[in-house]
Tab-separated table of C-alpha atoms in Angstrom:
chain	number	residue	atom	x	y	z
C	1	MET	CA	0.438	0.256	-0.404
C	2	SER	CA	1.791	3.346	-0.999
C	3	SER	CA	1.795	5.659	1.709
C	4	PHE	CA	-0.290	9.262	1.406
C	5	ARG	CA	0.984	11.878	-0.137
C	6	GLY	CA	0.380	16.240	0.666
C	7	THR	CA	-1.452	18.278	-0.887
C	8	THR	CA	0.707	20.055	-3.071
C	9	ILE	CA	0.726	23.914	-2.463
C	10	PRO	CA	1.812	25.662	-6.007
C	11	VAL	CA	4.517	28.070	-5.162
C	12	TYR	CA	3.603	31.693	-7.007
C	13	PRO	CA	5.445	34.737	-8.454
C	14	LYS	CA	5.455	37.439	-6.531
C	15	LEU	CA	5.227	41.025	-6.889
C	16	GLY	CA	8.876	42.137	-5.428
C	17	GLU	CA	10.005	45.432	-3.959
C	18	LYS	CA	10.525	47.821	-5.994
C	19	VAL	CA	14.587	48.186	-5.534
C	20	THR	CA	15.756	52.036	-6.203
C	21	GLN	CA	18.733	53.743	-4.563
C	22	ASP	CA	17.026	55.333	-1.950
C	23	THR	CA	15.501	52.208	-0.758
C	24	LEU	CA	18.760	50.868	-1.764
C	25	TYR	CA	20.889	53.990	0.750
C	26	TRP	CA	17.986	53.931	3.749
C	27	LYS	CA	18.572	50.086	4.119
C	28	ASP	CA	22.754	50.578	4.553
C	29	PHE	CA	22.231	50.780	7.939
C	30	LYS	CA	23.655	47.919	10.198
C	31	THR	CA	20.527	45.769	12.740
C	32	PRO	CA	19.560	48.932	16.473
C	33	ILE	CA	20.861	49.564	19.347
C	34	GLN	CA	18.280	49.147	21.780
C	35	ILE	CA	19.003	51.531	24.479
C	36	LYS	CA	16.234	51.293	27.206
C	37	GLU	CA	16.020	55.018	28.787
C	38	PHE	CA	14.271	56.420	32.466
C	39	GLY	CA	11.133	57.416	30.482
C	40	ALA	CA	9.789	58.678	27.147
C	41	ILE	CA	12.445	60.223	25.250
C	42	THR	CA	11.462	64.055	23.730
C	43	ASN	CA	14.362	65.582	21.798
C	44	LEU	CA	17.534	64.660	20.301
C	45	ASP	CA	20.483	66.697	19.164
C	46	PHE	CA	23.866	65.868	17.898
C	47	SER	CA	26.573	68.169	18.199
C	48	PRO	CA	27.604	69.729	15.125
C	49	VAL	CA	32.398	69.068	16.023
C	50	ALA	CA	33.692	65.218	15.965
C	51	PRO	CA	33.806	63.014	17.497
C	52	HIS	CA	29.687	64.459	16.911
C	53	ASN	CA	28.313	62.950	20.484
C	54	PHE	CA	23.819	63.029	20.728
C	55	ALA	CA	21.965	64.053	23.849
C	56	VAL	CA	19.283	62.234	24.608
C	57	THR	CA	16.642	64.196	26.716
C	58	ALA	CA	14.162	61.792	28.758
C	59	PHE	CA	12.603	62.639	31.965
C	60	THR	CA	14.775	64.494	35.077
C	61	ARG	CA	18.672	63.714	32.858
C	62	ILE	CA	20.701	64.404	29.557
C	63	HIS	CA	22.152	61.874	28.591
C	64	ILE	CA	25.411	61.922	26.281
C	65	TYR	CA	26.371	59.136	24.369
C	66	GLY	CA	29.314	58.624	22.053
C	67	PRO	CA	29.083	57.711	17.846
C	68	PHE	CA	29.514	53.865	19.141
C	69	SER	CA	29.279	53.969	22.315
C	70	GLN	CA	25.669	52.382	24.246
C	71	GLU	CA	26.719	53.583	28.378
C	72	PRO	CA	26.308	57.653	28.123
C	73	VAL	CA	29.630	58.870	28.506
C	74	LYS	CA	27.674	62.166	29.829
C	75	THR	CA	24.954	62.857	31.944
C	76	PHE	CA	23.303	65.514	33.617
C	77	THR	CA	20.749	65.046	35.746
C	78	LYS	CA	20.688	68.977	37.866
C	79	PHE	CA	16.952	69.146	37.479
C	80	LYS	CA	14.183	68.556	39.469
C	81	ASP	CA	11.821	68.134	37.270
C	82	ASN	CA	11.046	66.702	33.395
C	83	ALA	CA	14.064	68.234	31.581
C	84	TYR	CA	13.201	69.335	27.828
C	85	CYS	CA	15.344	69.790	25.057
C	86	GLY	CA	18.549	69.574	25.444
C	87	ARG	CA	20.575	70.948	22.835
C	88	PHE	CA	24.429	72.001	21.574
C	89	ARG	CA	26.407	75.710	20.740
C	90	SER	CA	27.483	74.601	17.733
C	91	ASP	CA	30.958	74.976	18.664
C	92	GLY	CA	29.802	71.831	20.580
C	93	GLN	CA	31.209	73.254	24.389
C	94	LEU	CA	27.659	74.426	25.759
C	95	LEU	CA	24.436	72.080	26.279
C	96	VAL	CA	21.138	74.739	27.164
C	97	ALA	CA	18.336	72.885	28.159
C	98	GLY	CA	15.128	74.118	29.876
C	99	CYS	CA	12.587	72.507	32.822
C	100	GLU	CA	9.123	71.832	33.866
C	101	ASP	CA	10.066	74.293	36.317
C	102	SER	CA	10.990	77.145	34.135
C	103	VAL	CA	13.968	77.525	34.554
C	104	VAL	CA	17.100	77.353	31.786
C	105	ARG	CA	19.938	76.046	32.762
C	106	LEU	CA	23.591	76.057	30.679
C	107	PHE	CA	26.067	73.177	30.894
C	108	ASP	CA	29.619	73.415	30.280
C	109	VAL	CA	29.975	69.437	28.714
C	110	GLY	CA	32.939	69.300	30.264
C	111	GLY	CA	31.916	69.680	33.813
C	112	LYS	CA	28.413	68.996	35.742
C	113	VAL	CA	27.184	72.150	37.415
C	114	ALA	CA	24.826	73.830	35.411
C	115	LEU	CA	26.825	77.107	34.440
C	116	ARG	CA	24.091	79.387	33.942
C	117	MET	CA	20.363	79.814	35.298
C	118	PHE	CA	17.927	81.641	34.102
C	119	LYS	CA	14.775	82.405	35.871
C	120	GLY	CA	11.378	84.786	34.194
C	121	HIS	CA	9.020	81.888	32.707
C	122	THR	CA	6.137	81.126	34.816
C	123	LYS	CA	5.545	77.939	33.221
C	124	ALA	CA	7.466	74.940	31.251
C	125	VAL	CA	10.124	75.472	29.041
C	126	HIS	CA	10.005	72.802	26.467
C	127	VAL	CA	12.149	74.829	23.716
C	128	THR	CA	15.519	75.994	23.300
C	129	ASP	CA	18.621	77.363	21.156
C	130	PHE	CA	21.518	79.164	20.721
C	131	THR	CA	21.495	81.786	18.394
C	132	SER	CA	24.255	82.295	15.661
C	133	ASP	CA	26.524	84.303	17.336
C	134	GLN	CA	26.883	82.064	20.160
C	135	TYR	CA	26.051	84.489	23.162
C	136	LYS	CA	21.886	84.825	22.941
C	137	ILE	CA	20.413	82.055	23.694
C	138	LEU	CA	16.602	81.158	22.491
C	139	THR	CA	13.742	79.500	25.468
C	140	GLY	CA	10.252	79.374	24.610
C	141	SER	CA	7.413	78.381	27.493
C	142	ASP	CA	4.200	77.599	27.719
C	143	ASP	CA	3.283	80.798	29.787
C	144	TYR	CA	2.358	82.099	26.473
C	145	THR	CA	5.953	84.153	25.702
C	146	CYS	CA	9.782	83.594	23.738
C	147	ARG	CA	12.336	84.793	25.283
C	148	LEU	CA	16.056	86.254	23.870
C	149	TRP	CA	18.494	86.007	26.749
C	150	ASP	CA	22.365	86.971	27.453
C	151	ILE	CA	24.194	84.535	28.584
C	152	PRO	CA	27.708	86.999	29.440
C	153	ASN	CA	25.004	89.000	31.645
C	154	SER	CA	21.966	86.032	32.748
C	155	THR	CA	19.496	88.854	31.733
C	156	GLU	CA	17.155	88.408	29.481
C	157	LEU	CA	17.081	90.695	26.513
C	158	LEU	CA	13.937	90.473	25.005
C	159	SER	CA	10.908	89.047	25.068
C	160	TYR	CA	7.531	88.267	22.638
C	161	LYS	CA	3.790	87.124	24.299
C	162	GLU	CA	1.753	87.153	21.007
C	163	HIS	CA	0.340	82.988	21.273
C	164	THR	CA	-2.035	82.295	22.597
C	165	ASP	CA	-1.255	78.927	23.929
C	166	TYR	CA	1.407	76.855	24.494
C	167	ILE	CA	4.958	77.197	22.147
C	168	ARG	CA	6.020	74.396	21.723
C	169	CYS	CA	8.911	74.683	19.068
C	170	GLY	CA	11.390	77.085	18.201
C	171	ILE	CA	14.686	77.074	15.892
C	172	ALA	CA	17.465	79.826	14.858
C	173	SER	CA	18.485	80.947	12.446
C	174	LYS	CA	22.333	80.186	11.860
C	175	LEU	CA	23.093	82.920	8.885
C	176	ASN	CA	20.882	85.876	10.657
C	177	GLY	CA	21.333	86.373	14.593
C	178	ASN	CA	18.487	88.805	14.763
C	179	LEU	CA	15.703	85.749	13.330
C	180	PHE	CA	14.446	83.136	14.914
C	181	LEU	CA	11.299	80.756	14.110
C	182	THR	CA	8.116	79.585	16.881
C	183	GLY	CA	5.529	76.902	16.577
C	184	SER	CA	2.404	76.985	18.871
C	185	TYR	CA	-0.567	75.210	20.062
C	186	ASP	CA	-2.740	77.756	18.353
C	187	HIS	CA	-2.174	76.490	16.136
C	188	THR	CA	0.264	79.235	14.027
C	189	LEU	CA	4.501	79.248	13.236
C	190	LYS	CA	5.736	83.346	13.584
C	191	LEU	CA	8.914	84.790	12.890
C	192	PHE	CA	10.037	87.138	14.774
C	193	ASP	CA	12.625	89.569	14.075
C	194	THR	CA	15.026	91.028	17.256
C	195	ARG	CA	14.838	94.496	15.652
C	196	THR	CA	11.700	94.610	15.423
C	197	ASP	CA	8.992	94.387	18.962
C	198	LYS	CA	7.217	92.231	17.237
C	199	SER	CA	6.823	89.379	14.472
C	200	VAL	CA	7.068	90.101	10.717
C	201	LEU	CA	5.291	86.781	9.643
C	202	SER	CA	2.844	84.083	10.561
C	203	MET	CA	1.845	81.098	9.276
C	204	ASP	CA	-1.150	79.336	10.087
C	205	HIS	CA	-0.758	75.047	10.449
C	206	GLY	CA	-4.418	74.841	10.606
C	207	GLN	CA	-2.751	71.621	13.546
C	208	PRO	CA	-0.859	72.454	16.771
C	209	VAL	CA	2.326	72.701	15.982
C	210	GLU	CA	4.894	69.848	16.974
C	211	SER	CA	7.739	71.191	14.876
C	212	LEU	CA	9.698	73.201	13.057
C	213	LEU	CA	12.703	72.713	10.469
C	214	LEU	CA	14.803	75.276	8.458
C	215	TYR	CA	16.296	74.419	5.022
C	216	PRO	CA	20.253	74.625	5.194
C	217	SER	CA	19.399	78.254	2.621
C	218	GLU	CA	16.983	79.309	5.978
C	219	GLY	CA	13.936	80.565	2.455
C	220	LEU	CA	11.653	78.076	3.496
C	221	VAL	CA	10.592	75.772	6.982
C	222	VAL	CA	9.271	73.318	7.318
C	223	SER	CA	5.947	72.797	10.134
C	224	ALA	CA	4.440	69.748	11.026
C	225	GLY	CA	1.359	69.270	13.780
C	226	GLY	CA	-1.580	67.218	13.718
C	227	ARG	CA	-1.062	64.524	10.476
C	228	TYR	CA	0.232	67.233	8.211
C	229	VAL	CA	3.609	68.695	7.589
C	230	LYS	CA	4.000	71.661	5.657
C	231	VAL	CA	5.865	74.054	3.774
C	232	TRP	CA	6.642	77.210	3.581
C	233	ASP	CA	8.727	79.779	1.458
C	234	LEU	CA	9.209	83.147	3.959
C	235	LEU	CA	10.993	84.648	0.806
C	236	LYS	CA	7.482	84.858	-0.455
C	237	ALA	CA	5.659	86.145	2.931
C	238	GLY	CA	5.380	82.484	3.948
C	239	GLN	CA	3.465	81.908	0.652
C	240	PRO	CA	1.897	77.290	1.945
C	241	LEU	CA	4.108	75.840	-0.975
C	242	VAL	CA	2.913	71.427	0.207
C	243	SER	CA	0.693	70.029	2.935
C	244	LEU	CA	1.856	66.560	2.575
C	245	LYS	CA	-0.288	63.636	4.620
C	246	HIS	CA	1.065	60.624	4.792
C	247	HIS	CA	1.265	59.653	8.004
C	248	HIS	CA	-2.250	57.969	10.515
C	249	LYS	CA	-1.285	60.349	13.892
C	250	THR	CA	0.594	62.900	14.966
C	251	VAL	CA	3.357	64.057	13.605
C	252	THR	CA	5.769	65.230	16.387
C	253	CYS	CA	9.661	65.472	14.490
C	254	LEU	CA	10.901	66.357	11.363
C	255	CYS	CA	14.536	65.756	10.361
C	256	LEU	CA	16.646	66.683	7.654
C	257	SER	CA	19.308	64.722	5.256
C	258	SER	CA	23.356	66.202	5.228
C	259	ASN	CA	22.835	67.123	2.276
C	260	GLY	CA	19.296	68.309	2.523
C	261	GLN	CA	17.445	66.177	-0.530
C	262	ARG	CA	14.895	64.057	1.338
C	263	LEU	CA	12.907	65.608	4.284
C	264	LEU	CA	12.118	63.026	7.274
C	265	SER	CA	9.249	62.514	8.920
C	266	GLY	CA	8.518	61.090	12.495
C	267	SER	CA	5.256	60.312	13.681
C	268	LEU	CA	2.906	58.764	16.978
C	269	ASP	CA	1.670	55.852	14.057
C	270	ARG	CA	5.468	54.426	14.398
C	271	HIS	CA	6.324	55.027	11.496
C	272	ILE	CA	9.105	57.663	10.441
C	273	LYS	CA	8.350	58.992	6.887
C	274	VAL	CA	11.620	60.218	3.630
C	275	TYR	CA	10.160	62.810	1.531
C	276	ASN	CA	12.273	63.525	-1.601
C	277	THR	CA	12.738	67.658	-1.197
C	278	THR	CA	11.827	68.097	-5.098
C	279	THR	CA	9.355	66.156	-6.046
C	280	TYR	CA	8.319	65.789	-1.767
C	281	LYS	CA	7.067	62.383	-2.662
C	282	VAL	CA	7.407	59.549	-0.053
C	283	VAL	CA	10.539	57.830	-1.087
C	284	HIS	CA	11.216	55.395	1.444
C	285	ASN	CA	9.829	54.068	5.326
C	286	PHE	CA	11.186	53.394	8.849
C	287	ASP	CA	9.094	51.364	10.628
C	288	TYR	CA	9.462	50.546	14.735
C	289	ALA	CA	7.238	49.084	18.344
C	290	ALA	CA	6.335	52.138	19.684
C	291	SER	CA	5.134	55.932	19.176
C	292	ILE	CA	8.329	58.018	18.173
C	293	LEU	CA	9.192	61.553	19.989
C	294	SER	CA	12.125	62.415	19.132
C	295	LEU	CA	14.693	61.914	15.546
C	296	ALA	CA	18.210	63.426	14.637
C	297	LEU	CA	19.849	61.854	12.140
C	298	ALA	CA	24.194	62.285	12.370
C	299	PRO	CA	26.671	64.570	10.772
C	300	ASN	CA	26.836	62.480	6.286
C	301	ASP	CA	23.944	60.719	7.815
C	302	GLU	CA	25.530	57.522	9.149
C	303	SER	CA	23.160	56.442	12.867
C	304	ILE	CA	19.796	57.351	12.651
C	305	VAL	CA	18.186	58.210	16.862
C	306	VAL	CA	15.224	57.175	17.591
C	307	GLY	CA	13.568	57.744	20.320
C	308	MET	CA	10.414	56.860	21.084
C	309	THR	CA	7.702	57.235	24.355
C	310	ASN	CA	8.000	53.895	25.384
C	311	GLY	CA	11.425	55.069	26.288
C	312	ILE	CA	13.123	53.285	23.937
C	313	LEU	CA	15.657	54.815	21.991
C	314	SER	CA	16.507	53.107	18.727
C	315	ILE	CA	20.079	53.889	17.018
C	316	LYS	CA	20.496	52.775	13.606
C	317	GLN	CA	24.412	52.962	12.349
C	318	ARG	CA	25.726	53.153	8.825
C	319	LYS	CA	27.891	49.743	7.564
C	320	CYS	CA	31.155	49.830	6.389
C	321	PRO	CA	32.905	48.021	3.762
C	322	GLU	CA	34.615	46.095	7.470
C	323	ASP	CA	31.509	45.234	8.711
C	324	SER	CA	31.151	43.325	4.910
C	325	LYS	CA	35.010	41.956	4.958
C	326	LYS	CA	33.918	40.763	8.356
C	327	ASP	CA	30.358	38.786	7.680
C	328	ILE	CA	32.830	36.973	4.490
C	329	GLY	CA	34.927	35.816	7.136
C	330	GLN	CA	32.549	35.110	9.610
C	331	ARG	CA	30.868	32.886	6.713
C	332	ARG	CA	34.447	31.271	5.603
C	333	GLN	CA	34.609	29.938	8.908
C	334	ARG	CA	31.754	28.113	9.475
C	335	PRO	CA	31.479	24.256	9.053
C	336	SER	CA	31.609	23.875	4.942
C	337	ARG	CA	28.395	21.782	2.833
C	338	SER	CA	30.890	19.136	3.261
C	339	VAL	CA	30.734	18.404	6.619
C	340	PHE	CA	27.168	18.283	6.369
C	341	VAL	CA	27.106	15.812	3.391
C	342	LYS	CA	29.540	13.203	5.092
C	343	GLY	CA	28.869	9.722	4.072
C	344	LYS	CA	25.357	10.056	2.298
C	345	ASN	CA	26.935	8.561	-0.456
C	346	TYR	CA	28.849	6.394	1.085
C	347	ALA	CA	28.401	3.032	-0.670
C	348	PRO	CA	28.874	-0.743	1.578
C	349	LYS	CA	30.056	-3.592	2.152
C	350	GLN	CA	29.263	-7.234	1.617
C	351	ASP	CA	29.478	-8.157	4.824
C	352	ASP	CA	27.490	-4.713	5.825
C	353	TYR	CA	23.957	-4.694	8.362
C	354	LEU	CA	22.251	-2.176	7.205
C	355	VAL	CA	20.156	-0.042	9.439
C	356	SER	CA	17.075	1.234	7.978
C	357	LYS	CA	15.524	4.793	9.930
C	358	PRO	CA	11.940	4.983	9.699
C	359	VAL	CA	10.877	8.345	8.052
C	360	LYS	CA	8.384	9.703	10.086
C	361	GLU	CA	5.967	11.555	8.256
C	362	HIS	CA	4.591	15.239	9.399
C	363	LEU	CA	1.959	16.684	7.557
C	364	ALA	CA	-0.033	19.640	8.455
C	365	LYS	CA	-4.043	19.674	9.136
C	366	TYR	CA	-6.248	19.261	6.241
C	367	ASP	CA	-3.831	16.379	4.996
C	368	LYS	CA	-4.815	14.554	8.218
C	369	GLN	CA	-8.061	15.405	8.151
C	370	LEU	CA	-8.361	14.030	3.876
C	371	LYS	CA	-5.722	11.157	5.403
C	372	LYS	CA	-8.980	10.756	7.223
C	373	PHE	CA	-11.102	11.095	4.232
C	374	ASN	CA	-13.117	13.712	6.442
C	375	VAL	CA	-13.627	16.499	3.079
C	376	SER	CA	-15.602	18.737	5.277
C	377	LYS	CA	-13.396	19.184	8.022
C	378	ALA	CA	-10.212	19.757	5.889
C	379	LEU	CA	-11.265	22.661	3.905
C	380	ASP	CA	-13.055	23.921	8.048
C	381	THR	CA	-8.968	23.575	9.030
C	382	ALA	CA	-8.569	24.760	5.308
C	383	LEU	CA	-10.574	27.830	5.820
C	384	GLU	CA	-8.947	29.083	9.695
C	385	THR	CA	-8.072	32.585	9.911
C	386	PHE	CA	-4.702	31.879	9.042
C	387	LEU	CA	-4.525	30.143	6.530
C	388	ARG	CA	-6.963	32.206	4.605
C	389	THR	CA	-5.369	35.606	5.589
C	390	ARG	CA	-2.165	35.507	6.143
C	391	LYS	CA	-1.274	32.066	2.498
C	392	PRO	CA	-4.569	31.600	0.872
C	393	GLU	CA	-2.927	29.762	-1.691
C	394	ILE	CA	-2.970	26.983	1.061
C	395	THR	CA	-6.564	27.128	1.235
C	396	VAL	CA	-7.400	27.223	-2.514
C	397	ALA	CA	-5.029	24.398	-3.123
C	398	VAL	CA	-7.508	22.405	-1.030
C	399	ILE	CA	-10.495	23.492	-2.889
C	400	LYS	CA	-8.690	22.466	-5.916
C	401	GLU	CA	-7.793	19.120	-4.109
C	402	LEU	CA	-11.327	18.004	-2.940
C	403	ASP	CA	-12.269	19.398	-7.031
C	404	ARG	CA	-9.547	17.241	-8.432
C	405	ARG	CA	-11.025	14.125	-5.851
C	406	GLY	CA	-14.547	14.318	-6.676
C	407	LYS	CA	-15.200	15.806	-2.938
C	408	LEU	CA	-16.142	19.625	-3.323
C	409	LYS	CA	-19.739	19.609	-3.071
C	410	ASN	CA	-19.642	16.544	-0.358
C	411	ALA	CA	-17.734	19.090	1.680
C	412	LEU	CA	-19.116	22.498	0.586
C	413	ALA	CA	-22.474	20.989	1.906
C	414	GLY	CA	-24.405	21.791	4.971
C	415	ARG	CA	-22.808	24.267	6.902
C	416	ASP	CA	-24.788	26.616	9.130
C	417	GLU	CA	-24.649	30.483	8.560
C	418	GLN	CA	-21.409	30.579	10.862
C	419	GLY	CA	-19.635	28.691	7.920
C	420	LEU	CA	-21.066	29.338	4.838
C	421	SER	CA	-20.439	32.971	5.471
C	422	ARG	CA	-16.778	32.308	6.474
C	423	LEU	CA	-16.813	30.483	3.008
C	424	LEU	CA	-18.468	34.002	0.660
C	425	SER	CA	-15.914	35.963	2.752
C	426	PHE	CA	-13.298	33.636	1.128
C	427	LEU	CA	-14.429	34.122	-2.820
C	428	ILE	CA	-15.383	37.706	-1.885
C	429	GLY	CA	-11.624	38.289	-1.026
C	430	HIS	CA	-9.865	36.070	-3.473
C	431	LEU	CA	-11.937	35.365	-6.316
C	432	VAL	CA	-10.987	38.480	-8.761
C	433	ASP	CA	-7.830	37.542	-8.001
C	434	GLN	CA	-5.859	35.560	-11.062
C	435	ARG	CA	-4.061	33.682	-9.313
C	436	PHE	CA	-7.462	31.532	-8.055
C	437	ALA	CA	-9.530	32.320	-9.681
C	438	PRO	CA	-9.813	28.942	-12.205
C	439	VAL	CA	-10.255	27.008	-9.339
C	440	LEU	CA	-12.580	29.731	-6.804
C	441	VAL	CA	-14.857	29.900	-10.109
C	442	THR	CA	-15.989	26.183	-9.857
C	443	ALA	CA	-16.280	26.170	-5.741
C	444	ALA	CA	-18.279	29.366	-6.580
C	445	ASP	CA	-20.529	27.923	-8.361
C	446	MET	CA	-21.235	24.364	-6.533
C	447	ILE	CA	-22.392	26.962	-3.427
C	448	LEU	CA	-24.718	28.445	-5.804
C	449	ASP	CA	-26.818	25.339	-6.327
C	450	ILE	CA	-26.576	24.083	-3.023
C	451	TYR	CA	-28.012	26.991	-1.242
C	452	ARG	CA	-30.030	28.474	-3.548
C	453	SER	CA	-32.912	27.010	-1.653
C	454	THR	CA	-31.360	29.088	1.082
C	455	ILE	CA	-31.877	32.501	0.309
C	456	GLY	CA	-33.331	35.534	1.778
C	457	GLN	CA	-32.872	33.163	5.155
C	458	SER	CA	-30.707	34.523	6.687
C	459	PRO	CA	-29.548	38.351	6.876
C	460	VAL	CA	-26.002	37.993	6.636
C	461	ILE	CA	-24.827	35.500	4.045
C	462	ASP	CA	-27.958	37.312	1.784
C	463	ARG	CA	-25.342	40.057	2.163
C	464	GLN	CA	-22.237	38.371	1.324
C	465	LEU	CA	-23.845	37.667	-1.721
C	466	LEU	CA	-24.552	40.986	-3.085
C	467	ARG	CA	-21.645	41.067	-2.291
C	468	LEU	CA	-20.677	38.186	-4.585
C	469	GLN	CA	-22.656	39.444	-7.512
C	470	ASP	CA	-20.897	43.577	-7.913
C	471	LEU	CA	-17.464	42.354	-7.235
C	472	LEU	CA	-18.111	39.291	-10.987
C	473	GLU	CA	-20.150	42.443	-12.236
C	474	ARG	CA	-16.943	45.490	-11.242
C	475	GLU	CA	-14.767	42.548	-12.992
C	476	ILE	CA	-16.935	42.246	-15.895
C	477	ASP	CA	-17.255	45.057	-16.518
C	478	TYR	CA	-13.383	46.061	-16.080
C	479	GLN	CA	-12.822	43.136	-18.446
C	480	GLN	CA	-15.081	44.067	-21.790
C	481	ASP	CA	-13.008	47.839	-21.015
C	482	LEU	CA	-9.797	45.710	-21.706
C	483	LEU	CA	-11.173	43.991	-24.418
C	484	GLU	CA	-11.763	46.937	-26.491
C	485	VAL	CA	-8.334	48.848	-25.563
C	486	LEU	CA	-6.772	45.365	-26.349
C	487	GLY	CA	-9.297	46.502	-29.888
C	488	MET	CA	-7.726	49.701	-30.290
C	489	LEU	CA	-4.199	48.371	-29.885
C	490	ASP	CA	-4.510	45.971	-32.562
C	491	THR	CA	-5.388	48.623	-34.894
C	492	MET	CA	-3.337	50.772	-34.259
C	493	PHE	CA	-0.877	48.555	-34.501
C	494	ALA	CA	-2.519	47.403	-37.545
C	495	CYS	CA	-2.393	50.685	-39.500
C	496	SER	CA	1.406	51.443	-37.738
C	497	LEU	CA	2.464	48.741	-40.554
C	498	THR	CA	4.194	49.082	-43.359
C	499	LYS	CA	2.441	48.310	-46.752
C	500	LYS	CA	6.512	45.905	-47.603
C	501	GLU	CA	5.223	44.361	-43.496
C	502	LEU	CA	1.399	44.258	-44.955
C	503	GLN	CA	2.251	42.517	-48.348
C	504	TYR	CA	4.718	39.644	-46.649
C	505	ILE	CA	1.816	39.411	-43.132
C	506	THR	CA	-0.544	37.920	-46.376
C	507	SER	CA	2.139	36.295	-48.321
C	508	ALA	CA	2.615	33.911	-45.085
C	509	VAL	CA	-1.118	34.250	-44.333
């Protein structure tokens, strides 16, 4: 008696991901390093000078990590409450940060104690930055004010109160020490000039503004808030250029690649989108395990650092040729194939006693039911949630095998409302798939023959049958349109042929 043969599952061709230069560039990173911080990571900032350490603001601490370290090389803990927006000065020597207690602290990167403490705000300070002349600090607070401070004298120089809600983002110009931008939960972003007593430009984002970014030329500014990322032209009085809506939840952070040709946005939907700054189309996408609060790129895009709401710091470092050589060396050290197949082709001698090893059968659940001739249970097993949603080709293969045996009608008959509904749902989802259509059309025809008398008895089944009818009608319309297009193309090709080619075709016929 021959052994039972399992159901043959055909391998269908799959459409691969379109490989572009952006795909290769943004996938060329090592496996991410994950570090657990003490709380949600609200801000990340890279030092502009080598070795380009980065500051991580989380909970009541600011950790400074080296480019390749998994432990902080420096920690600032002199905060009474949550710290916010730790940022480096352009020379990498000083670091400024706000706090929930409304005090702004200035640190020497080489020291431990705060060099300066700026007091004047009445609520939490979420925005800090250095001006381009390196001697002033910009701050923005939940008290609706943005202020400018003098570092040598520890005094307040200017204060603006034009926003009507919390100020949660801001950036100082790197080209002009008199200009800075702020974004607020009042849906506006404002451009200030310290030589005037009020803002010189105001733009309405339409959502609470979470992040701001200036292009290197500083002619364009990008704002993020709600699900939108918007680009504004400052040289045309804040005219909106582009509005992007590719995230499903609030966009929390923005970043620009080292060459300025790619814009990155992070969101609470756990995704980072990479945009081409010429066309503003999405060219790549990163997925993370938790909602994203902060994002930073190292100079030359050597690493991507992401901070999440669950306190996880994710660091992806770019691969280098040395790593590839190491991988090749490690692969060479592994046992070769000859070690595993050694003795496989050994021919026994005349006096040898051969002990055969029994081959154990490993059958899938549906094959076990088919082996017992339980055709209905075999189909039920193939229609389990995982198989019918993730591997529909297995379900179709079982239906095809039942049809080959002539038992498909028996397997389809005698089903209750729930079982029939599950079967119809599968047909609706895959009937028009050209890979499965030849098999599923036969099954659909049998279902209609078997359950014709029950139509009108179940609202659920009736709705699904109407959906199936609508699906088939639309598919037939598509096919008819395609045939018409094919006829037009044949006519165009025939008209484009020369007389000599027509004579040749006629003589050949």
